[in-house]
Tab-separated table of C-alpha atoms in Angstrom:
chain	number	residue	atom	x	y	z
A	1	MET	CA	109.884	30.291	82.180
A	2	LYS	CA	110.437	31.726	78.482
A	3	ASP	CA	110.181	30.639	75.048
A	4	PRO	CA	113.683	30.981	73.775
A	5	GLU	CA	112.600	31.796	70.067
A	6	THR	CA	109.858	34.503	71.317
A	7	GLU	CA	111.287	35.223	74.530
A	8	GLN	CA	107.562	35.390	75.944
A	9	LEU	CA	106.788	33.647	78.932
A	10	VAL	CA	104.935	30.069	78.293
A	11	PRO	CA	101.577	30.112	79.556
A	12	ASP	CA	101.734	26.412	81.195
A	13	GLU	CA	104.775	27.844	83.046
A	14	ALA	CA	104.074	31.165	83.970
A	15	PRO	CA	104.757	32.286	87.576
A	16	GLN	CA	102.504	31.248	90.413
A	17	THR	CA	99.691	33.768	91.171
A	18	SER	CA	99.196	35.196	94.716
A	19	ALA	CA	96.235	33.155	95.017
A	20	SER	CA	98.365	29.993	95.151
A	21	ARG	CA	100.966	31.986	97.608
A	22	PRO	CA	98.805	33.706	100.281
A	23	VAL	CA	101.922	35.002	101.995
A	24	ALA	CA	103.428	36.515	99.092
A	25	GLY	CA	99.852	38.115	98.543
A	26	SER	CA	99.431	39.221	101.808
A	27	VAL	CA	103.060	40.787	101.876
A	28	ALA	CA	102.304	42.350	98.528
A	29	ALA	CA	98.688	44.059	99.985
A	30	VAL	CA	100.300	45.592	103.046
A	31	LEU	CA	103.067	46.946	101.296
A	32	ALA	CA	100.942	48.513	98.552
A	33	ALA	CA	98.432	49.887	101.660
A	34	VAL	CA	101.419	51.135	103.190
A	35	LEU	CA	102.934	53.255	99.788
A	36	MET	CA	99.080	54.200	99.429
A	37	ALA	CA	99.129	55.575	102.790
A	38	GLY	CA	102.462	57.605	101.926
A	39	TYR	CA	101.237	58.834	98.894
A	40	LEU	CA	98.338	60.200	100.408
A	41	LEU	CA	100.111	61.897	102.949
A	42	LEU	CA	102.744	63.505	101.102
A	43	GLY	CA	99.704	64.710	98.201
A	44	LYS	CA	97.861	66.434	101.147
A	45	GLN	CA	101.403	68.076	102.375
A	46	TYR	CA	102.417	69.147	98.779
A	47	VAL	CA	98.858	70.071	97.396
A	48	SER	CA	96.210	71.128	100.463
A	49	HIS	CA	98.747	71.869	103.313
A	50	PRO	CA	98.052	75.532	104.503
A	51	GLY	CA	100.451	77.574	102.789
A	52	ALA	CA	101.357	74.722	100.289
A	53	ASP	CA	100.767	76.049	96.587
A	54	GLY	CA	101.546	72.721	94.786
A	55	ASP	CA	100.378	72.085	91.510
A	56	PRO	CA	98.292	68.316	91.619
A	57	ALA	CA	99.536	67.939	87.972
A	58	VAL	CA	103.112	68.096	88.887
A	59	PHE	CA	102.484	66.079	91.908
A	60	LEU	CA	101.170	63.461	89.929
A	61	LEU	CA	103.281	63.605	86.982
A	62	GLY	CA	106.269	62.833	89.915
A	63	ARG	CA	104.453	59.965	91.399
A	64	GLN	CA	103.405	58.279	87.764
A	65	LEU	CA	107.377	58.567	86.581
A	66	VAL	CA	108.801	57.121	89.683
A	67	ALA	CA	106.080	54.412	89.792
A	68	SER	CA	106.694	53.685	86.120
A	69	LEU	CA	110.355	53.756	86.887
A	70	LEU	CA	109.912	51.058	89.853
A	71	MET	CA	107.540	48.976	87.826
A	72	GLY	CA	109.495	48.776	84.574
A	73	CYS	CA	112.708	47.829	86.760
A	74	LEU	CA	110.873	45.150	88.731
A	75	ALA	CA	109.226	43.754	85.773
A	76	THR	CA	112.467	43.772	83.838
A	77	ALA	CA	114.579	42.252	86.742
A	78	ARG	CA	111.907	39.422	86.691
A	79	ASP	CA	110.923	38.588	83.213
A	80	GLY	CA	113.637	40.269	81.135
A	81	PHE	CA	112.727	42.818	78.613
A	82	VAL	CA	109.169	42.139	77.029
A	83	LEU	CA	106.972	44.286	74.522
A	84	PRO	CA	103.375	43.843	74.534
A	85	HIS	CA	102.100	42.270	71.446
A	86	ALA	CA	101.401	45.007	68.603
A	87	GLU	CA	97.590	44.270	68.546
A	88	ASP	CA	97.604	44.653	72.284
A	89	ARG	CA	99.418	48.324	72.391
A	90	LYS	CA	96.721	50.643	71.307
A	91	ALA	CA	94.368	49.267	74.426
A	92	LEU	CA	97.461	49.858	76.482
A	93	HIS	CA	97.881	53.563	76.000
A	94	LEU	CA	94.278	54.180	76.437
A	95	LEU	CA	94.668	52.359	79.823
A	96	GLY	CA	97.550	54.709	80.474
A	97	LEU	CA	95.709	57.648	79.418
A	98	LEU	CA	92.379	57.128	81.403
A	99	ASN	CA	94.621	55.828	84.615
A	100	PHE	CA	96.749	59.245	84.293
A	101	VAL	CA	93.253	61.371	83.805
A	102	ASN	CA	91.740	59.121	87.018
A	103	ALA	CA	94.907	59.973	88.854
A	104	ILE	CA	94.746	63.970	88.278
A	105	GLY	CA	91.018	64.143	89.037
A	106	PHE	CA	91.727	62.028	92.433
A	107	VAL	CA	94.523	64.376	93.271
A	108	TRP	CA	92.644	67.420	92.430
A	109	GLY	CA	89.599	66.264	94.390
A	110	PHE	CA	91.636	65.812	97.212
A	111	LYS	CA	93.028	69.348	97.231
A	112	LEU	CA	89.068	70.484	97.680
A	113	THR	CA	88.405	68.403	100.709
A	114	THR	CA	89.961	67.094	103.813
A	115	ALA	CA	92.444	64.215	104.543
A	116	PHE	CA	89.696	62.473	106.349
A	117	THR	CA	87.028	62.369	103.873
A	118	THR	CA	89.887	61.413	101.277
A	119	SER	CA	90.813	58.489	103.234
A	120	VAL	CA	87.113	57.518	103.860
A	121	MET	CA	86.555	57.242	100.459
A	122	GLN	CA	89.843	55.670	98.964
A	123	LEU	CA	88.770	52.737	101.600
A	124	CYS	CA	85.565	52.362	100.173
A	125	ILE	CA	86.915	51.231	96.540
A	126	PRO	CA	87.345	47.906	97.410
A	127	VAL	CA	83.726	47.404	98.623
A	128	LEU	CA	82.508	49.332	95.595
A	129	THR	CA	84.578	46.818	93.442
A	130	LEU	CA	83.556	44.024	95.132
A	131	GLY	CA	80.064	44.801	94.891
A	132	ALA	CA	79.912	45.592	91.666
A	133	SER	CA	81.875	42.093	90.347
A	134	VAL	CA	79.585	40.489	92.518
A	135	ALA	CA	76.487	42.087	90.839
A	136	MET	CA	77.571	41.485	87.284
A	137	ALA	CA	78.372	37.784	88.367
A	138	MET	CA	81.998	38.334	87.672
A	139	GLU	CA	83.313	37.091	91.052
A	140	PRO	CA	81.825	34.733	93.453
A	141	LEU	CA	81.629	36.058	97.247
A	142	SER	CA	83.421	34.457	100.132
A	143	MET	CA	83.568	34.767	103.481
A	144	GLY	CA	87.225	36.096	103.328
A	145	LYS	CA	85.782	38.484	100.982
A	146	LEU	CA	82.905	39.630	103.106
A	147	THR	CA	85.147	39.609	106.171
A	148	GLY	CA	87.642	42.023	104.217
A	149	VAL	CA	84.372	44.477	103.570
A	150	PHE	CA	83.536	44.261	107.087
A	151	LEU	CA	86.653	45.253	108.283
A	152	VAL	CA	86.510	48.396	105.952
A	153	VAL	CA	83.382	49.350	107.099
A	154	ALA	CA	84.045	48.652	110.680
A	155	GLY	CA	87.413	50.950	110.372
A	156	ASN	CA	85.714	53.593	108.304
A	157	GLY	CA	83.141	53.657	111.263
A	158	ARG	CA	85.557	53.912	113.856
A	159	SER	CA	87.283	56.881	112.148
A	160	ALA	CA	84.049	58.627	111.719
A	161	GLN	CA	83.225	58.078	115.020
A	162	ASN	CA	87.080	59.307	116.377
A	163	HIS	CA	86.918	62.559	113.931
A	164	GLU	CA	86.326	65.338	116.013
A	165	GLY	CA	84.302	68.147	114.597
A	166	SER	CA	84.279	66.666	110.990
A	167	ASP	CA	82.228	67.584	108.286
A	168	LEU	CA	81.289	64.196	106.880
A	169	SER	CA	79.454	65.176	104.011
């Protein structure tokens, strides 16, 4: 619910998080995985497929523009048009710039390697993130998180086992 004077969400009445709505969280996670898989496949086709001479920066810019448009439309439909507080804008601009630089590095990087290595490295991100957050005592370890890490490691191992003639380095 919004405060009628400020048009901001009232903290006590903010929307429920996915932790309190596990089905919605699971659907969002599966949708994110499907979209990321599509992004990787399109990226490999455009940037590093034999005969493709696509520029990674152009591919990334198109992805960022489409994603920004979709996220902006969804956010506006859900909460109305809300600008961040003035004191938060500098940090948000820096975050956006760093995200873009990270994504350029990722796209350029997978131009230099195989689809298999790219997919394995992409799947390692949640494992490394959980490890870092547990090591810094930012997040408690749970059976659900350990199960997720096990599934990622098992899936990577199975992929490596099935990958014929791969150079896993």
